[in-house]
Backbone as ProteinMPNN parsed JSONL, in Angstrom:
{"seq_chain_A": "SLGGVVSGGVSLGGVVSGGVAMVEPEMRIRFAETSSVPAVLYEPLVARLTQPAVDLPVAQAAATIGVSFERSTLSASLGRSEASVEAAVDALIDAGVVERSGPGAYHFRHALIRDIAYDLQPRADRREMHRRVGEALRARHREGEPGSWAVIALHLHLAGEVDAAVD", "coords_chain_A": {"N_chain_A": [[-2.776, 15.995, 0.659], [-4.637, 14.176, -2.15], [-6.687, 15.406, -3.06], [-9.958, 16.149, -4.977], [-13.328, 14.418, -5.669], [-14.56, 12.334, -3.196], [-14.81, 9.157, -2.881], [-16.359, 6.16, -1.33], [-15.212, 7.557, 0.965], [-12.214, 7.802, 0.019], [-10.537, 10.018, -1.472], [-9.647, 10.612, -3.941], [-9.174, 12.309, -6.535], [-11.263, 12.619, -8.7], [-13.963, 11.507, -10.623], [-16.94, 9.641, -9.973], [-17.795, 7.221, -11.456], [-19.878, 4.851, -12.438], [-19.322, 2.886, -10.882], [-16.734, 3.293, -10.944], [-14.07, 5.104, -10.252], [-12.712, 7.819, -12.008], [-10.663, 9.913, -13.206], [-9.243, 12.459, -12.759], [-8.507, 15.304, -14.785], [-5.578, 16.531, -14.309], [-5.178, 14.894, -12.172], [-4.262, 13.045, -13.331], [-1.794, 13.625, -15.193], [0.175, 14.384, -12.959], [0.56, 12.339, -11.592], [1.297, 10.531, -13.633], [3.345, 12.253, -14.46], [4.794, 11.699, -12.635], [4.799, 8.292, -11.702], [5.936, 5.262, -13.066], [3.991, 3.801, -13.992], [2.052, 3.31, -17.255], [-0.041, 5.398, -18.225], [-2.484, 4.765, -19.62], [-3.65, 2.974, -18.108], [-3.524, 3.706, -15.734], [-6.406, 4.06, -15.105], [-8.168, 2.282, -14.837], [-7.479, 0.278, -13.479], [-6.832, 1.778, -10.924], [-10.077, 1.426, -10.848], [-9.975, -1.058, -9.933], [-8.903, -1.102, -6.767], [-10.782, 1.116, -5.945], [-13.039, -0.842, -5.459], [-15.876, -0.484, -3.86], [-16.07, -2.337, -2.015], [-13.62, -2.875, -0.861], [-10.518, -1.648, 1.206], [-9.132, 0.699, 0.524], [-6.902, 1.95, 2.378], [-5.825, -0.556, 3.812], [-4.786, -1.33, 1.073], [-2.956, 0.624, 0.834], [-0.911, 0.358, 2.676], [-0.202, -2.097, 2.577], [0.472, -1.927, 0.157], [2.888, -0.476, 0.582], [4.654, -1.976, 2.279], [5.76, -3.872, 0.438], [6.004, -5.9, -3.173], [5.308, -8.679, -1.526], [3.988, -9.614, 1.218], [3.113, -10.073, 4.115], [-0.064, -11.321, 6.791], [0.413, -10.536, 9.379], [2.163, -8.49, 9.944], [1.247, -6.915, 8.086], [-1.28, -6.178, 10.096], [-0.269, -5.555, 12.146], [1.276, -3.317, 11.1], [-0.92, -1.4, 10.742], [-2.286, -1.455, 12.855], [-4.214, -3.272, 13.698], [-6.681, -5.625, 13.666], [-6.171, -8.93, 13.469], [-7.516, -10.847, 12.238], [-9.657, -8.659, 11.132], [-7.659, -7.407, 9.424], [-7.332, -9.609, 7.594], [-10.167, -10.135, 6.768], [-10.552, -7.855, 5.041], [-7.921, -8.348, 2.996], [-9.191, -10.001, 2.519], [-11.309, -8.98, 0.286], [-9.264, -7.604, -0.831], [-8.49, -10.137, -3.137], [-10.05, -10.78, -3.953], [-11.308, -9.033, -5.753], [-9.127, -8.858, -7.103], [-6.907, -7.724, -6.936], [-4.289, -8.617, -5.104], [-3.111, -11.808, -4.514], [-2.878, -15.063, -2.428], [-0.188, -16.875, -1.989], [0.677, -18.111, 0.712], [0.252, -19.265, 3.491], [-1.249, -16.821, 5.64], [0.341, -15.048, 4.079], [1.042, -12.996, 1.164], [1.123, -11.402, -1.891], [0.824, -9.165, -4.498], [-0.802, -8.99, -7.246], [-0.057, -7.624, -9.598], [2.24, -5.777, -10.173], [1.823, -3.161, -11.186], [-0.374, -2.801, -9.873], [0.338, -2.766, -7.072], [2.035, -0.222, -7.919], [0.507, 1.906, -7.855], [-1.441, 2.301, -5.851], [0.316, 2.497, -3.865], [1.446, 4.775, -4.481], [-0.884, 6.228, -4.604], [-1.184, 7.31, -1.662], [-0.559, 10.236, 0.357], [1.965, 12.199, 0.306], [3.206, 12.699, 3.567], [1.503, 10.34, 4.273], [2.713, 7.971, 3.712], [5.221, 8.156, 4.028], [4.629, 7.857, 6.884], [3.212, 5.37, 7.219], [5.868, 3.938, 6.477], [7.428, 4.187, 8.449], [5.702, 2.661, 10.229], [5.746, 0.424, 9.215], [8.786, -0.464, 9.122], [9.266, 0.246, 12.335], [7.168, -2.569, 12.776], [7.948, -4.349, 11.103], [10.931, -3.947, 13.085], [9.861, -5.243, 15.286], [9.179, -7.912, 15.084], [11.215, -8.964, 14.341], [13.043, -8.937, 16.398], [11.472, -10.715, 18.027], [12.323, -12.536, 17.388], [12.103, -13.693, 14.797], [12.82, -14.55, 11.849], [13.835, -12.274, 9.618], [15.161, -9.273, 7.852], [17.284, -7.131, 8.307], [18.505, -5.103, 6.869], [16.185, -4.378, 5.195], [14.098, -3.525, 6.964], [15.717, -1.526, 7.821], [15.611, 0.18, 5.41], [13.101, 0.56, 5.638], [12.547, 2.211, 7.681], [14.302, 4.614, 6.702], [13.673, 5.731, 4.796], [11.058, 6.798, 5.857], [11.651, 8.696, 6.691], [13.382, 8.585, 9.5], [16.507, 8.336, 9.993], [18.123, 7.801, 12.281], [17.338, 5.691, 13.607], [17.648, 4.117, 12.007], [20.145, 3.644, 11.138], [20.69, 2.173, 13.498]], "CA_chain_A": [[-3.616, 15.0, -0.094], [-4.825, 14.36, -3.552], [-8.417, 16.231, -3.61], [-11.171, 15.743, -5.692], [-14.928, 13.828, -5.111], [-14.899, 11.132, -2.165], [-16.067, 7.457, -3.583], [-16.176, 5.244, -0.265], [-14.125, 7.873, 1.913], [-11.138, 7.908, -0.41], [-9.802, 10.564, -1.802], [-9.256, 10.238, -5.372], [-8.13, 13.482, -7.39], [-11.799, 12.099, -9.628], [-15.175, 11.283, -9.969], [-16.928, 8.032, -10.22], [-18.898, 7.148, -12.813], [-20.841, 3.532, -12.65], [-19.443, 2.143, -9.466], [-15.972, 3.245, -11.62], [-13.433, 6.01, -10.163], [-12.609, 7.987, -13.206], [-9.319, 10.377, -12.812], [-9.271, 14.251, -13.404], [-7.084, 15.749, -15.884], [-5.252, 17.252, -13.198], [-4.104, 13.811, -11.494], [-3.363, 12.377, -14.353], [-1.027, 14.467, -15.099], [0.687, 14.37, -12.07], [0.857, 10.718, -12.149], [1.991, 10.14, -15.587], [5.377, 12.6, -14.082], [5.797, 10.745, -11.328], [4.896, 7.136, -11.686], [5.834, 4.143, -13.537], [2.346, 2.876, -14.785], [1.552, 4.014, -18.517], [-1.504, 6.052, -17.78], [-3.286, 4.145, -20.517], [-3.679, 1.83, -17.654], [-3.958, 3.9, -15.02], [-7.962, 3.897, -14.58], [-8.882, 0.549, -14.979], [-6.389, -0.254, -12.449], [-7.15, 2.566, -9.653], [-11.234, 1.378, -10.366], [-10.107, -2.649, -9.051], [-8.583, -0.354, -5.918], [-11.779, 1.174, -5.183], [-14.792, -1.151, -5.807], [-16.721, -0.327, -2.614], [-15.519, -4.04, -0.567], [-12.164, -2.817, -1.261], [-10.722, -0.694, 1.796], [-8.166, 1.334, -0.487], [-5.507, 2.042, 3.402], [-5.793, -1.961, 3.912], [-4.17, -2.258, 0.001], [-1.51, 1.072, 0.675], [-0.374, -0.222, 3.574], [0.17, -3.739, 1.383], [2.072, -1.754, -0.598], [4.807, 0.268, 1.37], [5.52, -3.323, 3.086], [6.175, -4.071, -0.531], [5.352, -6.762, -3.678], [4.447, -9.543, -1.24], [3.669, -8.889, 2.351], [2.177, -10.957, 5.436], [-0.961, -10.32, 7.576], [0.137, -10.37, 10.348], [3.29, -7.038, 9.575], [-0.21, -5.474, 7.985], [-1.893, -6.041, 10.606], [0.903, -4.828, 13.408], [1.473, -2.013, 11.056], [-2.061, -0.827, 10.997], [-2.823, -0.88, 14.865], [-5.919, -3.974, 13.402], [-6.877, -7.286, 14.599], [-5.632, -9.398, 12.266], [-9.544, -11.076, 11.874], [-10.225, -7.362, 10.29], [-7.136, -7.107, 8.267], [-8.04, -10.744, 7.02], [-11.043, -9.886, 6.115], [-10.081, -6.862, 4.334], [-7.065, -9.125, 2.039], [-10.01, -11.025, 0.901], [-11.757, -8.27, -0.341], [-8.36, -7.745, -2.342], [-8.284, -11.019, -3.507], [-11.621, -10.698, -4.688], [-10.982, -7.56, -6.354], [-7.894, -9.162, -7.972], [-5.671, -6.984, -6.597], [-3.59, -9.732, -4.297], [-3.541, -13.638, -4.152], [-2.57, -15.768, -1.552], [1.076, -17.269, -1.812], [1.097, -19.422, 1.762], [-0.507, -19.425, 4.821], [-1.199, -15.864, 5.854], [1.007, -14.779, 3.32], [-0.209, -12.167, -0.322], [1.675, -11.075, -3.47], [0.206, -8.114, -5.655], [-0.783, -9.575, -8.849], [0.954, -7.305, -10.585], [3.709, -4.382, -9.421], [1.574, -1.834, -11.7], [-1.329, -2.346, -9.149], [0.969, -2.432, -5.94], [2.443, 0.482, -7.354], [-0.453, 2.755, -8.109], [-2.174, 1.777, -4.356], [1.608, 3.255, -3.111], [2.037, 6.595, -4.791], [-2.636, 6.837, -4.334], [-1.423, 7.573, -0.566], [0.473, 11.199, 0.315], [3.418, 11.716, 0.723], [3.308, 12.152, 4.5], [0.759, 9.171, 4.696], [3.739, 7.088, 2.828], [6.718, 8.439, 5.171], [4.051, 7.817, 8.175], [3.304, 4.042, 7.222], [6.956, 3.683, 6.274], [7.535, 3.827, 9.652], [4.877, 1.779, 11.066], [5.734, -1.192, 8.719], [9.373, -0.757, 10.431], [8.158, -0.686, 13.616], [6.532, -3.799, 12.792], [9.505, -5.706, 11.204], [11.995, -4.724, 13.676], [9.387, -5.775, 17.091], [9.208, -9.023, 14.897], [13.097, -9.339, 14.314], [13.762, -9.179, 17.677], [11.112, -11.568, 19.153], [13.019, -13.923, 16.544], [11.169, -14.078, 13.736], [13.628, -13.752, 10.299], [13.586, -10.799, 8.456], [16.627, -8.586, 7.462], [17.818, -5.368, 8.746], [18.16, -4.151, 5.491], [15.067, -4.059, 5.004], [13.789, -2.133, 8.016], [16.698, 0.186, 8.318], [15.156, 1.045, 4.558], [11.405, 1.226, 5.74], [12.81, 3.566, 8.305], [15.303, 5.678, 5.976], [12.09, 5.635, 4.013], [10.325, 7.241, 6.933], [13.031, 9.996, 7.533], [14.143, 8.426, 10.643], [17.8, 7.702, 9.381], [19.052, 7.383, 13.259], [16.825, 4.926, 13.642], [17.526, 3.154, 10.45], [21.061, 2.804, 11.461], [20.829, 1.289, 14.429]], "C_chain_A": [[-3.536, 15.113, -1.603], [-6.043, 14.878, -3.894], [-9.422, 15.474, -4.279], [-12.15, 15.101, -4.901], [-13.987, 12.028, -3.546], [-15.552, 10.194, -3.073], [-15.227, 6.542, -2.246], [-15.238, 5.824, 1.139], [-12.443, 7.861, 1.841], [-11.042, 9.044, -0.958], [-9.406, 10.553, -2.924], [-8.853, 11.606, -6.848], [-9.187, 12.986, -8.549], [-12.863, 12.187, -9.153], [-15.563, 10.178, -9.864], [-18.303, 8.392, -10.792], [-19.204, 5.944, -12.98], [-19.806, 2.857, -11.882], [-16.958, 2.742, -10.08], [-14.824, 4.761, -11.221], [-12.254, 7.226, -11.519], [-11.462, 9.792, -12.919], [-9.522, 11.786, -13.561], [-8.517, 14.585, -14.415], [-5.544, 15.984, -15.006], [-4.511, 16.292, -12.657], [-3.793, 12.815, -12.556], [-2.162, 12.181, -14.89], [0.211, 14.1, -14.193], [1.463, 13.198, -11.842], [1.491, 10.404, -12.94], [3.924, 10.752, -15.381], [5.748, 12.053, -13.359], [5.9, 8.894, -11.39], [5.379, 6.295, -12.585], [4.941, 3.653, -14.516], [2.425, 4.06, -15.713], [-0.024, 4.482, -17.742], [-2.525, 6.126, -18.668], [-4.537, 3.516, -19.475], [-3.689, 2.42, -15.726], [-5.691, 4.097, -13.691], [-8.828, 2.809, -14.582], [-8.366, -0.063, -13.775], [-6.881, 0.781, -11.025], [-8.935, 2.144, -9.648], [-11.343, -0.173, -9.448], [-10.287, -1.901, -6.882], [-9.596, 0.302, -4.867], [-12.869, 0.934, -5.344], [-14.816, -1.023, -4.07], [-16.502, -1.635, -1.766], [-13.637, -3.608, -0.602], [-12.056, -1.54, -0.279], [-9.183, -0.623, 1.763], [-6.901, 1.191, 1.449], [-5.479, 0.71, 3.876], [-4.36, -1.774, 2.403], [-2.778, -1.25, 0.329], [-0.464, 0.861, 1.402], [0.27, -1.729, 3.183], [1.647, -3.344, 1.169], [2.41, -1.341, -0.413], [5.158, -1.138, 1.857], [6.09, -3.928, 1.534], [5.528, -5.281, -1.027], [4.1, -7.944, -2.887], [4.617, -8.66, 0.569], [3.024, -10.267, 3.421], [1.147, -10.109, 6.085], [-0.376, -9.89, 7.983], [1.472, -8.72, 10.686], [2.446, -6.351, 9.133], [-0.939, -5.344, 9.126], [-1.701, -4.862, 11.692], [1.254, -3.117, 12.593], [0.498, -0.475, 10.89], [-2.926, -0.35, 12.466], [-3.792, -1.796, 14.482], [-6.072, -4.957, 13.9], [-6.187, -7.461, 13.2], [-7.21, -10.548, 11.38], [-9.985, -9.831, 10.984], [-9.253, -6.765, 9.471], [-7.439, -8.036, 7.462], [-9.304, -10.842, 5.822], [-11.194, -8.47, 4.162], [-8.861, -7.172, 2.852], [-8.224, -9.586, 1.55], [-10.833, -10.192, 0.235], [-10.911, -7.598, -1.745], [-8.257, -8.696, -3.022], [-9.864, -10.734, -4.244], [-12.049, -9.928, -5.512], [-9.813, -7.923, -7.78], [-6.945, -8.378, -7.708], [-4.674, -7.668, -5.653], [-4.147, -11.225, -5.168], [-2.545, -13.844, -2.664], [-1.051, -16.582, -2.446], [1.864, -18.28, -0.534], [0.192, -19.151, 2.672], [0.074, -17.667, 5.582], [0.028, -15.207, 4.858], [0.794, -14.352, 1.668], [1.069, -11.59, -0.557], [0.703, -10.211, -4.35], [0.215, -9.505, -6.992], [-0.719, -9.028, -9.939], [1.077, -5.835, -9.853], [3.037, -3.552, -10.097], [0.58, -1.603, -11.02], [-0.796, -1.948, -7.638], [1.769, -0.937, -6.258], [1.381, 2.142, -8.05], [-1.489, 2.717, -6.464], [-0.858, 2.741, -4.005], [1.238, 4.984, -3.332], [0.025, 6.988, -4.652], [-2.323, 7.557, -2.204], [-1.133, 9.041, -0.686], [0.48, 11.265, 0.831], [2.803, 11.682, 2.358], [2.41, 10.846, 4.854], [1.817, 7.749, 4.472], [4.944, 7.51, 3.674], [5.536, 7.836, 6.546], [3.908, 5.535, 8.162], [4.221, 3.351, 7.044], [7.729, 2.772, 7.459], [6.826, 3.044, 10.783], [5.83, 0.283, 10.054], [7.116, -1.275, 9.139], [9.324, -0.732, 11.234], [8.13, -1.956, 13.949], [7.608, -5.013, 12.354], [10.293, -5.832, 12.415], [11.644, -5.237, 14.721], [9.425, -7.589, 16.74], [10.607, -9.78, 14.85], [13.381, -9.473, 15.82], [12.663, -9.687, 18.683], [11.938, -13.075, 18.613], [12.727, -14.682, 15.782], [12.438, -13.379, 12.559], [12.658, -12.929, 9.838], [14.664, -10.37, 8.493], [16.48, -7.059, 7.766], [17.842, -4.621, 8.055], [16.987, -3.353, 5.287], [13.879, -3.411, 5.843], [14.736, -1.491, 8.176], [16.401, 1.371, 6.511], [13.575, 1.384, 4.643], [12.347, 2.846, 6.407], [13.313, 4.849, 7.388], [13.982, 6.044, 5.218], [10.583, 6.633, 4.919], [10.818, 8.647, 6.908], [13.849, 9.451, 8.858], [15.592, 7.809, 10.567], [18.357, 7.366, 10.492], [18.707, 6.182, 13.459], [17.211, 3.731, 12.974], [18.791, 2.867, 10.725], [21.75, 2.466, 12.837], [20.532, 0.015, 14.255]], "O_chain_A": [[-2.748, 15.813, -2.24], [-6.437, 14.782, -5.056], [-9.639, 14.276, -4.097], [-12.059, 15.094, -3.673], [-13.105, 11.174, -3.451], [-16.529, 10.365, -3.802], [-14.024, 6.305, -2.14], [-14.731, 5.132, 2.023], [-11.623, 7.886, 2.758], [-12.247, 9.295, -0.954], [-8.189, 10.411, -2.81], [-8.279, 11.413, -7.92], [-8.58, 12.781, -9.6], [-13.181, 12.596, -8.037], [-14.67, 9.364, -9.629], [-19.24, 9.187, -10.717], [-18.695, 5.628, -14.055], [-19.329, 1.973, -12.594], [-16.063, 2.36, -9.327], [-14.849, 5.573, -12.146], [-11.033, 7.09, -11.592], [-12.017, 10.697, -12.296], [-9.889, 12.01, -14.715], [-7.761, 13.706, -14.825], [-4.515, 15.413, -15.367], [-3.302, 16.491, -12.531], [-3.037, 11.853, -12.413], [-1.548, 11.13, -15.076], [1.186, 13.547, -14.702], [2.687, 13.073, -11.883], [2.544, 9.829, -12.664], [5.013, 10.297, -15.732], [6.939, 11.778, -13.213], [6.953, 8.304, -11.147], [5.092, 6.972, -13.572], [5.184, 3.195, -15.632], [2.684, 5.232, -15.44], [-0.77, 3.912, -16.947], [-3.332, 7.054, -18.738], [-5.749, 3.48, -19.688], [-3.826, 1.684, -14.749], [-5.95, 4.187, -12.491], [-10.024, 2.663, -14.329], [-8.995, -0.938, -13.18], [-7.329, 0.143, -10.072], [-9.449, 2.425, -8.565], [-12.223, -0.495, -8.651], [-11.192, -2.076, -6.066], [-9.553, 0.25, -3.638], [-13.77, 1.77, -5.424], [-13.954, -1.396, -3.274], [-17.008, -1.628, -0.644], [-12.699, -4.34, -0.283], [-12.819, -0.581, -0.397], [-8.316, -1.251, 2.37], [-6.151, 0.216, 1.505], [-4.742, 0.828, 4.855], [-3.184, -2.039, 2.653], [-1.664, -1.764, 0.23], [0.698, 1.061, 1.047], [1.275, -2.206, 3.71], [2.802, -3.673, 1.437], [3.047, -1.09, -1.436], [6.366, -1.329, 1.709], [7.119, -4.582, 1.7], [4.765, -5.921, -0.303], [2.919, -8.164, -3.156], [5.134, -7.598, 0.918], [2.535, -11.316, 3.003], [1.123, -8.879, 6.131], [-0.084, -8.771, 7.561], [1.401, -8.081, 11.736], [2.459, -5.166, 9.465], [-1.36, -4.195, 9.261], [-2.356, -3.874, 12.026], [1.426, -2.063, 13.205], [0.774, 0.724, 10.888], [-3.69, 0.522, 12.879], [-4.825, -1.293, 14.924], [-5.342, -5.162, 14.87], [-5.826, -6.707, 12.297], [-7.567, -10.737, 10.217], [-10.738, -10.103, 10.05], [-9.568, -5.784, 8.797], [-7.894, -7.614, 6.399], [-9.405, -11.305, 4.686], [-11.635, -8.409, 3.015], [-8.873, -6.439, 1.864], [-8.421, -9.64, 0.336], [-11.265, -10.805, -0.741], [-11.278, -7.263, -2.872], [-7.739, -8.282, -4.059], [-10.178, -10.467, -5.404], [-13.152, -10.078, -6.037], [-9.727, -7.459, -8.917], [-5.986, -8.431, -8.477], [-3.934, -6.734, -5.341], [-5.036, -11.535, -5.961], [-1.797, -13.059, -2.081], [-1.165, -16.746, -3.661], [2.929, -18.896, -0.565], [-0.854, -18.673, 2.235], [1.213, -17.345, 5.919], [0.825, -14.759, 5.682], [0.419, -15.237, 0.898], [1.924, -11.328, 0.289], [-0.238, -10.798, -4.885], [0.928, -10.437, -7.365], [-1.085, -9.476, -11.026], [0.294, -5.111, -9.238], [3.571, -2.494, -9.765], [0.164, -0.448, -11.104], [-1.318, -1.019, -7.021], [2.184, -0.325, -5.274], [1.825, 3.161, -8.58], [-2.393, 3.553, -6.466], [-1.172, 3.923, -3.866], [0.919, 5.933, -2.615], [-0.248, 8.188, -4.615], [-3.222, 8.156, -1.615], [-1.382, 9.442, -1.823], [-0.16, 10.954, 1.835], [1.985, 10.794, 2.594], [2.745, 10.307, 5.908], [1.626, 6.677, 5.046], [5.677, 6.534, 3.83], [6.236, 7.144, 7.285], [4.42, 4.723, 8.933], [4.051, 2.15, 7.257], [8.246, 1.659, 7.561], [7.239, 2.843, 11.925], [6.421, -0.657, 10.587], [7.185, -2.332, 9.766], [9.286, -1.891, 11.647], [8.686, -2.513, 14.895], [7.961, -6.059, 12.899], [10.541, -6.908, 12.959], [12.513, -5.766, 15.414], [9.608, -8.44, 17.611], [10.913, -10.904, 15.249], [14.122, -10.387, 16.182], [12.684, -9.349, 19.867], [12.093, -14.172, 19.148], [12.868, -15.905, 15.762], [12.823, -12.215, 12.447], [11.437, -12.841, 9.705], [15.438, -11.006, 9.208], [15.687, -6.172, 7.448], [17.374, -3.496, 8.227], [16.82, -2.135, 5.225], [12.889, -2.876, 5.344], [14.508, -0.558, 8.947], [16.702, 2.549, 6.315], [12.956, 2.2, 3.96], [12.633, 3.937, 5.913], [12.73, 5.933, 7.41], [13.518, 7.137, 5.543], [9.469, 6.943, 4.497], [10.099, 9.611, 7.171], [14.931, 9.961, 9.148], [15.769, 6.73, 11.133], [19.263, 6.557, 10.29], [19.63, 5.371, 13.532], [17.089, 2.572, 13.373], [18.952, 1.65, 10.629], [22.939, 2.483, 13.156], [20.684, -0.786, 15.178]]}, "name": "protein", "num_of_chains": 1, "seq": "SLGGVVSGGVSLGGVVSGGVAMVEPEMRIRFAETSSVPAVLYEPLVARLTQPAVDLPVAQAAATIGVSFERSTLSASLGRSEASVEAAVDALIDAGVVERSGPGAYHFRHALIRDIAYDLQPRADRREMHRRVGEALRARHREGEPGSWAVIALHLHLAGEVDAAVD"}
């Protein structure tokens, strides 16, 4: 876990000031060492992800799927109803995190926002989400929906399921 003060049920390694997550110096250093996001942009972008209406785990799961994602894949990966996920994605749209790209399809407005949402996940949670995304994509592919086995294998590989990735 990232540690720190909890804002809206999400641990950010920082304190909240005026509804904006302020990142602790240790967290800033760790992030600077492991992320491609410039440190000066970190706090304003985290603020978008930590608005009270934003469901950060939904943003993190979407970020795990990729820069673009479909509501059905996100719903299956989270084990939540599409209606629940649609409401959460609408909040991400209102927060300026994602945009619609088609019916039930979305993309992150900026790759750096996606990178932060992805990086805010503890490593173990990220691996589990990659497993869930890989399984959701594999199930859709087996049902005849178009998809890439390479993408499925990548998610399973990042989940640490090497045998499943090569099957």
